[in-house]
GROMACS .gro file of N, CA and C in nm:
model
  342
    1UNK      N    1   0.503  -2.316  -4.366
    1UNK     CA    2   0.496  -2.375  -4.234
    1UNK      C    3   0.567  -2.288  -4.131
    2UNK      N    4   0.673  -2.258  -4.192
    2UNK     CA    5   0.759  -2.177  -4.060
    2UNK      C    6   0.625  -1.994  -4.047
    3UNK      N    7   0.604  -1.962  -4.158
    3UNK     CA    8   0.548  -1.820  -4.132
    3UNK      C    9   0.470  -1.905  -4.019
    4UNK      N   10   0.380  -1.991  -4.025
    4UNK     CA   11   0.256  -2.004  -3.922
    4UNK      C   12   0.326  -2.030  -3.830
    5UNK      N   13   0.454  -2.065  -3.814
    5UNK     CA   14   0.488  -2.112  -3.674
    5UNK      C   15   0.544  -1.967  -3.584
    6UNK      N   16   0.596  -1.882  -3.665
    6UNK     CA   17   0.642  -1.740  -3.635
    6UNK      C   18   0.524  -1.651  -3.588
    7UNK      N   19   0.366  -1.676  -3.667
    7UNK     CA   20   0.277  -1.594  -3.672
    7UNK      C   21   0.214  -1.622  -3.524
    8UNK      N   22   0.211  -1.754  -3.446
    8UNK     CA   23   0.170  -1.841  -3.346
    8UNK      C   24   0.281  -1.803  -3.239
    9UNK      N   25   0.382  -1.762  -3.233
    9UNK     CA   26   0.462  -1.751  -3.144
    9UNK      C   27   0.438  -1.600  -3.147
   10UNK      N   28   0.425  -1.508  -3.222
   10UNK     CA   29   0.455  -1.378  -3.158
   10UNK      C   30   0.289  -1.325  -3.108
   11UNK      N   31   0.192  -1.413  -3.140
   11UNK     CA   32   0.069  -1.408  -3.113
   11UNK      C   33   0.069  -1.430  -2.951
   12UNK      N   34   0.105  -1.521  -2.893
   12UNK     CA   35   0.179  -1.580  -2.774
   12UNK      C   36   0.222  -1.444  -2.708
   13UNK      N   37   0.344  -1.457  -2.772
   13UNK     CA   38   0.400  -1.321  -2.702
   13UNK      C   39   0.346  -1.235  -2.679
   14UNK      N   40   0.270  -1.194  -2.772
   14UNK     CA   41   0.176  -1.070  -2.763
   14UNK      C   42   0.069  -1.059  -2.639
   15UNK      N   43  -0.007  -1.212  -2.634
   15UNK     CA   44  -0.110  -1.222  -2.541
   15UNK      C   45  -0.072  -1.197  -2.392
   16UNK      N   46   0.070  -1.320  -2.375
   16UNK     CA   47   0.110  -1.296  -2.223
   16UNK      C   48   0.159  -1.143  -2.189
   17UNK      N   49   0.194  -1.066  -2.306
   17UNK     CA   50   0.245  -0.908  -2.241
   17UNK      C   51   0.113  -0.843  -2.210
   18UNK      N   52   0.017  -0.864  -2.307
   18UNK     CA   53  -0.076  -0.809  -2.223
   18UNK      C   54  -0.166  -0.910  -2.128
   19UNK      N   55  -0.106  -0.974  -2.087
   19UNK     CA   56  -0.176  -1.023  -1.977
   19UNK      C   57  -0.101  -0.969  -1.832
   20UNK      N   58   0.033  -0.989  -1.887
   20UNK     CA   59   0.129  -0.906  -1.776
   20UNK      C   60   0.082  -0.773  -1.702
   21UNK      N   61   0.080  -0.701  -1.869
   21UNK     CA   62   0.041  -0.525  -1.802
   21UNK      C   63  -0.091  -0.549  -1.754
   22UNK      N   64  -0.186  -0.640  -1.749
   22UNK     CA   65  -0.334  -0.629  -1.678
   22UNK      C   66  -0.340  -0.657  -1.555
   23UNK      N   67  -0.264  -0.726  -1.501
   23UNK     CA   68  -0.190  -0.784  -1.397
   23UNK      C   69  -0.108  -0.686  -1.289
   24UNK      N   70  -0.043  -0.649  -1.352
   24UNK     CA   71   0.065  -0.507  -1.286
   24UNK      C   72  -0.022  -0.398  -1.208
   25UNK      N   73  -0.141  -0.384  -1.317
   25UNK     CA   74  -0.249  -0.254  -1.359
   25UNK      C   75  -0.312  -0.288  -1.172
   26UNK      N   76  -0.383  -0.405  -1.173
   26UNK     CA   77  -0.409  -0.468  -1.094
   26UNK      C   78  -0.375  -0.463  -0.941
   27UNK      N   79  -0.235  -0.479  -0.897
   27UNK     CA   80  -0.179  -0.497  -0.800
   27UNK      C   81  -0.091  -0.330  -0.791
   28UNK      N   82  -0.104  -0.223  -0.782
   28UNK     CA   83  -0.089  -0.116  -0.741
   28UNK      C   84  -0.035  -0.063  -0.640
   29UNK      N   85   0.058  -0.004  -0.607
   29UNK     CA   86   0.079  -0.002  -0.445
   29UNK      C   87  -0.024   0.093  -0.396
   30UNK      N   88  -0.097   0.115  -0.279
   30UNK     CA   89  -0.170   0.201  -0.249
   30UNK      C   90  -0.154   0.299  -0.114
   31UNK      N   91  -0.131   0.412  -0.135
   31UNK     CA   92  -0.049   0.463   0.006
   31UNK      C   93  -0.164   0.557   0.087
   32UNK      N   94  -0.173   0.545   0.185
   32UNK     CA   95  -0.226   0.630   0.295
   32UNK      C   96  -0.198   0.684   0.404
   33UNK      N   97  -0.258   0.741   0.452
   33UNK     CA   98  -0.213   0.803   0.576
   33UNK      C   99  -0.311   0.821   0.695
   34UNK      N  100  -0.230   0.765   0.793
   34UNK     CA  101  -0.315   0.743   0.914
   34UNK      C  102  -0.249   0.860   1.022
   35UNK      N  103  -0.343   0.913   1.140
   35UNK     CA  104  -0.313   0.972   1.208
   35UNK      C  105  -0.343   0.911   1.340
   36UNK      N  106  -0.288   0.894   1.437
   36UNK     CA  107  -0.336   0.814   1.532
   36UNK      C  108  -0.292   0.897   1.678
   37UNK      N  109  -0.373   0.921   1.757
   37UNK     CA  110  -0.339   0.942   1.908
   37UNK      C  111  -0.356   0.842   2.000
   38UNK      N  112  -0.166   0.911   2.043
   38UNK     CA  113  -0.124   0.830   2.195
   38UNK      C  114  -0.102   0.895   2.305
   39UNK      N  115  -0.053   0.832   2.381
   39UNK     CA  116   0.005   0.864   2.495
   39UNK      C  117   0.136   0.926   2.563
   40UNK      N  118   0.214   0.899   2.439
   40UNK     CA  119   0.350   0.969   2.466
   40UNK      C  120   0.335   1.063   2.525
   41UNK      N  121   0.499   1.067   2.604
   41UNK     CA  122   0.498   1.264   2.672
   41UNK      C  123   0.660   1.320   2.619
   42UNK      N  124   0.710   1.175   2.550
   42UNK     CA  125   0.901   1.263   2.582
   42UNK      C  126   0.945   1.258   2.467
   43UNK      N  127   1.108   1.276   2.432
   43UNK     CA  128   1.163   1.248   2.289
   43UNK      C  129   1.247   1.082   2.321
   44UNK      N  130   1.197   0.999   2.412
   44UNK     CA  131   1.208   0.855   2.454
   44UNK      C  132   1.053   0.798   2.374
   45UNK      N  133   0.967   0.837   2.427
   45UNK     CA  134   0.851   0.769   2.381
   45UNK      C  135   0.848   0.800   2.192
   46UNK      N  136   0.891   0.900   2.140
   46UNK     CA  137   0.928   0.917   2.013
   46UNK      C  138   0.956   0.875   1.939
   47UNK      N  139   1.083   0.853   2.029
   47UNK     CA  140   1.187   0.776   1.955
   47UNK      C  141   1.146   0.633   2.005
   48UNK      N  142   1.122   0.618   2.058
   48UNK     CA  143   1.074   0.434   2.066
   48UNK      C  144   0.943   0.437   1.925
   49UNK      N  145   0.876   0.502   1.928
   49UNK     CA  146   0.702   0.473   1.832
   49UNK      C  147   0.787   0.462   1.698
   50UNK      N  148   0.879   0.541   1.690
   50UNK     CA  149   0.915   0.601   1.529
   50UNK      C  150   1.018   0.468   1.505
   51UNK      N  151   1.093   0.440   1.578
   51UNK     CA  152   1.164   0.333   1.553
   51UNK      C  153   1.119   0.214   1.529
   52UNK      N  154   1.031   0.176   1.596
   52UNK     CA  155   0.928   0.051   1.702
   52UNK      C  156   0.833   0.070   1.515
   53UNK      N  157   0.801   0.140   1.477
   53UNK     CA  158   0.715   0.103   1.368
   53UNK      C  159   0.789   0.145   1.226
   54UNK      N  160   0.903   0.189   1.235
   54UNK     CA  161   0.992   0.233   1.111
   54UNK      C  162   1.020   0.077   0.998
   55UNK      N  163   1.038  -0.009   1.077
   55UNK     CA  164   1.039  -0.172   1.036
   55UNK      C  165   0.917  -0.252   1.067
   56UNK      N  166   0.801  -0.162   1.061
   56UNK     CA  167   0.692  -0.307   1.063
   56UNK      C  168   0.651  -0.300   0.920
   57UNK      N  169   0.630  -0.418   0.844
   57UNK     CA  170   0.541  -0.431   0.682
   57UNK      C  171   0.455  -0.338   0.659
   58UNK      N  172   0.491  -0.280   0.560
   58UNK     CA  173   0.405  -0.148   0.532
   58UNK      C  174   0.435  -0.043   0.538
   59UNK      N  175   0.480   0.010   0.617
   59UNK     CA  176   0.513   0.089   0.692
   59UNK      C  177   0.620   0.207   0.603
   60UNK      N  178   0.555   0.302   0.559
   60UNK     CA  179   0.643   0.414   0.429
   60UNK      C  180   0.702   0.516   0.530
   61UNK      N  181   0.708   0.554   0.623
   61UNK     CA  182   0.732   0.659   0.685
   61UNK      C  183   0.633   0.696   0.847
   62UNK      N  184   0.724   0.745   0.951
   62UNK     CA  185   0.649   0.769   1.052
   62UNK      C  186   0.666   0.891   1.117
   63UNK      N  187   0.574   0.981   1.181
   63UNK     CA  188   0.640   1.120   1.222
   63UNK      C  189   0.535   1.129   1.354
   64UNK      N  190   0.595   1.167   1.473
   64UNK     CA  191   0.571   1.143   1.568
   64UNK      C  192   0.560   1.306   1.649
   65UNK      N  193   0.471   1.375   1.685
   65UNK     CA  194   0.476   1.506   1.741
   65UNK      C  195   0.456   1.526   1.873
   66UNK      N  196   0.536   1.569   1.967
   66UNK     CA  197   0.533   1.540   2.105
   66UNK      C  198   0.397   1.655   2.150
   67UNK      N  199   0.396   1.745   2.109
   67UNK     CA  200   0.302   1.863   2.175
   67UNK      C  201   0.230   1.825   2.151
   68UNK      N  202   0.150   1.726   2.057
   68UNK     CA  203  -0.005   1.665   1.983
   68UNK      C  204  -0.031   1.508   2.023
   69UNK      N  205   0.089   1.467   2.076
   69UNK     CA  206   0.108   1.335   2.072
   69UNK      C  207  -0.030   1.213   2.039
   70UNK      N  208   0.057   1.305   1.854
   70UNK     CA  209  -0.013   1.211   1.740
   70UNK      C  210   0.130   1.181   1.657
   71UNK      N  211   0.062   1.045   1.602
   71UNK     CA  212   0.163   0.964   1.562
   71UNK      C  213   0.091   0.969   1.374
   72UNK      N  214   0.218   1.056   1.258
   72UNK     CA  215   0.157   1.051   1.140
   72UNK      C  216   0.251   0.925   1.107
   73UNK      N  217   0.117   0.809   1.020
   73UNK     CA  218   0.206   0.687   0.979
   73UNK      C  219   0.156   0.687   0.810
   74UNK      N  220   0.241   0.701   0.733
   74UNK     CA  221   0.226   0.714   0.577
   74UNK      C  222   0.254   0.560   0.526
   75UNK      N  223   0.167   0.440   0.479
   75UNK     CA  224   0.173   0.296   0.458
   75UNK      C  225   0.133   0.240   0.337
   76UNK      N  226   0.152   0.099   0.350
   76UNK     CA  227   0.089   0.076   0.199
   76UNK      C  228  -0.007  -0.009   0.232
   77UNK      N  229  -0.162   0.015   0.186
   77UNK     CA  230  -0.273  -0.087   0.215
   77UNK      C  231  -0.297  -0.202   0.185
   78UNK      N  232  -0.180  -0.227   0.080
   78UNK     CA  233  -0.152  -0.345   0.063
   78UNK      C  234  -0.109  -0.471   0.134
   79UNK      N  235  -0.008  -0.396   0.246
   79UNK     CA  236   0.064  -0.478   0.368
   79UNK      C  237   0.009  -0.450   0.481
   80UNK      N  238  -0.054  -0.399   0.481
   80UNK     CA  239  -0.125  -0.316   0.622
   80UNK      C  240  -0.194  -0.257   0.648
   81UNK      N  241  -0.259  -0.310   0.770
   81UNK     CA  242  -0.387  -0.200   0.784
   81UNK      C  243  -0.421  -0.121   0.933
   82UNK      N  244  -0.511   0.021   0.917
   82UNK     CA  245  -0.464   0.105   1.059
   82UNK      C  246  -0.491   0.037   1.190
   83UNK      N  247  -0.568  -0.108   1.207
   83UNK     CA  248  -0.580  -0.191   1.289
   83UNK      C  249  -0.457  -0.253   1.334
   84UNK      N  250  -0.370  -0.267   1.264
   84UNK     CA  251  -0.257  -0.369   1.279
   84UNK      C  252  -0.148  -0.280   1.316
   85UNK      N  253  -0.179  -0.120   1.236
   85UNK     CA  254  -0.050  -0.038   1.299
   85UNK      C  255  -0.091   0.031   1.472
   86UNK      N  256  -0.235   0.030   1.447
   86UNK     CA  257  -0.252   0.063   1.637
   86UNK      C  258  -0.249  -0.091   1.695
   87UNK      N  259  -0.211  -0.202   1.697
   87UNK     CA  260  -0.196  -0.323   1.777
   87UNK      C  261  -0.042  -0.318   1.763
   88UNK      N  262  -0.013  -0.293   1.675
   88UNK     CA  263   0.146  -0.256   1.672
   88UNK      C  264   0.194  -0.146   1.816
   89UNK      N  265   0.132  -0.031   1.787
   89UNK     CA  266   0.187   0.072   1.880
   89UNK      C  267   0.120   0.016   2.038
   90UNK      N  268   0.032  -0.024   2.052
   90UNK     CA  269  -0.032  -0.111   2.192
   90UNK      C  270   0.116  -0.213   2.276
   91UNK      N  271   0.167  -0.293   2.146
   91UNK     CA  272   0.264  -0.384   2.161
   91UNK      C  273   0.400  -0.304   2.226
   92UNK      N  274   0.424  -0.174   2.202
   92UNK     CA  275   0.519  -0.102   2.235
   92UNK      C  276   0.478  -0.022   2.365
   93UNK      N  277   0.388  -0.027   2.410
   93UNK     CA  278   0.315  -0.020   2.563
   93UNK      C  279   0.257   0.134   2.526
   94UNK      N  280   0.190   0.194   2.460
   94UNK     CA  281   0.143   0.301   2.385
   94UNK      C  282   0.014   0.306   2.372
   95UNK      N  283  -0.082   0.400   2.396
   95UNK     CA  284  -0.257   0.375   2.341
   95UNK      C  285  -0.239   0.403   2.218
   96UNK      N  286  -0.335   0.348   2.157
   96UNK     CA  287  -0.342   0.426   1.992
   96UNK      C  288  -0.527   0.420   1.987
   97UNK      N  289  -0.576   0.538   1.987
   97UNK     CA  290  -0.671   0.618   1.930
   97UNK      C  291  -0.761   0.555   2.034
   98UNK      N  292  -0.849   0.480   2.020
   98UNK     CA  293  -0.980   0.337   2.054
   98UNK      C  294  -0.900   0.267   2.157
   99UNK      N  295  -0.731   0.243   2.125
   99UNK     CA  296  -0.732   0.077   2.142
   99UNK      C  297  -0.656   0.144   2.243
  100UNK      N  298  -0.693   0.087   2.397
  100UNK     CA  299  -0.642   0.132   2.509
  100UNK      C  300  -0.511   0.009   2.559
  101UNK      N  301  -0.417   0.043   2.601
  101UNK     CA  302  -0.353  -0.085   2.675
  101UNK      C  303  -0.380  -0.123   2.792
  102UNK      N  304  -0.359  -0.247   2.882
  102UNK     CA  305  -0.387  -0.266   2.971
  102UNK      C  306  -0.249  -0.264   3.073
  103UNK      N  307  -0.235  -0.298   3.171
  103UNK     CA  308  -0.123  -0.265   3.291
  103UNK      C  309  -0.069  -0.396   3.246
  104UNK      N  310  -0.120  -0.519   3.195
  104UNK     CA  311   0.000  -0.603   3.183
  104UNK      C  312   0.054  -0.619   3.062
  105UNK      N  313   0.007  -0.457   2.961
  105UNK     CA  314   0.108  -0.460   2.847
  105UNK      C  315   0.184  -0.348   2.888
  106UNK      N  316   0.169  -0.267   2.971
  106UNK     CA  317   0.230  -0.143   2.997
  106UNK      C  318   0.417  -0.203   3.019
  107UNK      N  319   0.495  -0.146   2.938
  107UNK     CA  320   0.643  -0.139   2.935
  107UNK      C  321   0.706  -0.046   3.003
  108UNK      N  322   0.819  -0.092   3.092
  108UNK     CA  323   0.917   0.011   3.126
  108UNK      C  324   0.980   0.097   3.046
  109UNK      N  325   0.986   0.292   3.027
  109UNK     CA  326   1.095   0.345   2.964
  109UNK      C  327   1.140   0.446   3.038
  110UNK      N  328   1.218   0.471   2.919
  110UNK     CA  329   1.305   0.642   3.028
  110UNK      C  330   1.223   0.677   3.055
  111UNK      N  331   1.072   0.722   3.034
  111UNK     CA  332   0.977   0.825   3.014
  111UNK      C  333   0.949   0.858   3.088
  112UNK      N  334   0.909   0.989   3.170
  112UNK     CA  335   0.849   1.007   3.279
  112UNK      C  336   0.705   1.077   3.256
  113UNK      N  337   0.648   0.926   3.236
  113UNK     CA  338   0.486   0.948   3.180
  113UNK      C  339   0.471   1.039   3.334
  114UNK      N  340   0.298   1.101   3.299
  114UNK     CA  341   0.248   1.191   3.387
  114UNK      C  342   0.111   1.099   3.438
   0.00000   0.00000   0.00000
């Protein structure tokens, strides 16, 4: 009686581990990279994008180039997507690529846009 009860429990065990690792296999982190053009002109507008999206969900890394003013955002597609990181940069009074802002999202900065 006890072997069958031992043989039934590690059978158990056995099933949920691999149900675990199928599971894990499953949910992946997935990283990409988006390139997006704005509007910036200074090391204010920079430093606002890089900061301003350093803490949004997703969000693995941001690098911001003033002479190209393109914004590289390295993320996980899991939490995010390049729609949500250009409505993000819009929110910080910024164009991103398509998505133009309008004058009553436009924000005050140091910047001395052109």
């Amino acid at each position: 009686m006890r072997i069958k009860f031992l043989i039934s429990i590690i059978a158990c065990m056995a099933f949920s581990y691999a149900l675990k690792a199928q599971q894990t296999e499953t949910t992946h982190k997935k990283i990409d990279t988006l390139i997006i053009q704005t509007n910036g002109h200074c090391e204010s507008c920079k430093n606002k994008i890089e900061k301003g999206l350093a803490f949004e969900k997703g969000i693995k890394d941001v690098t911001y180039e003033i002479s190209t003013a393109k914004v590289t955002v390295i993320y996980n597609t899991n939490k995010t997507t390049p729609e949500n990181i250009r409505r993000f940069i819009n929110t910080l009074g910024y164009d991103a690529d398509h998505m133009k802002i309008d004058n009553s999202q436009q924000q005050k900065s140091e910047c001395t846009k052109e």
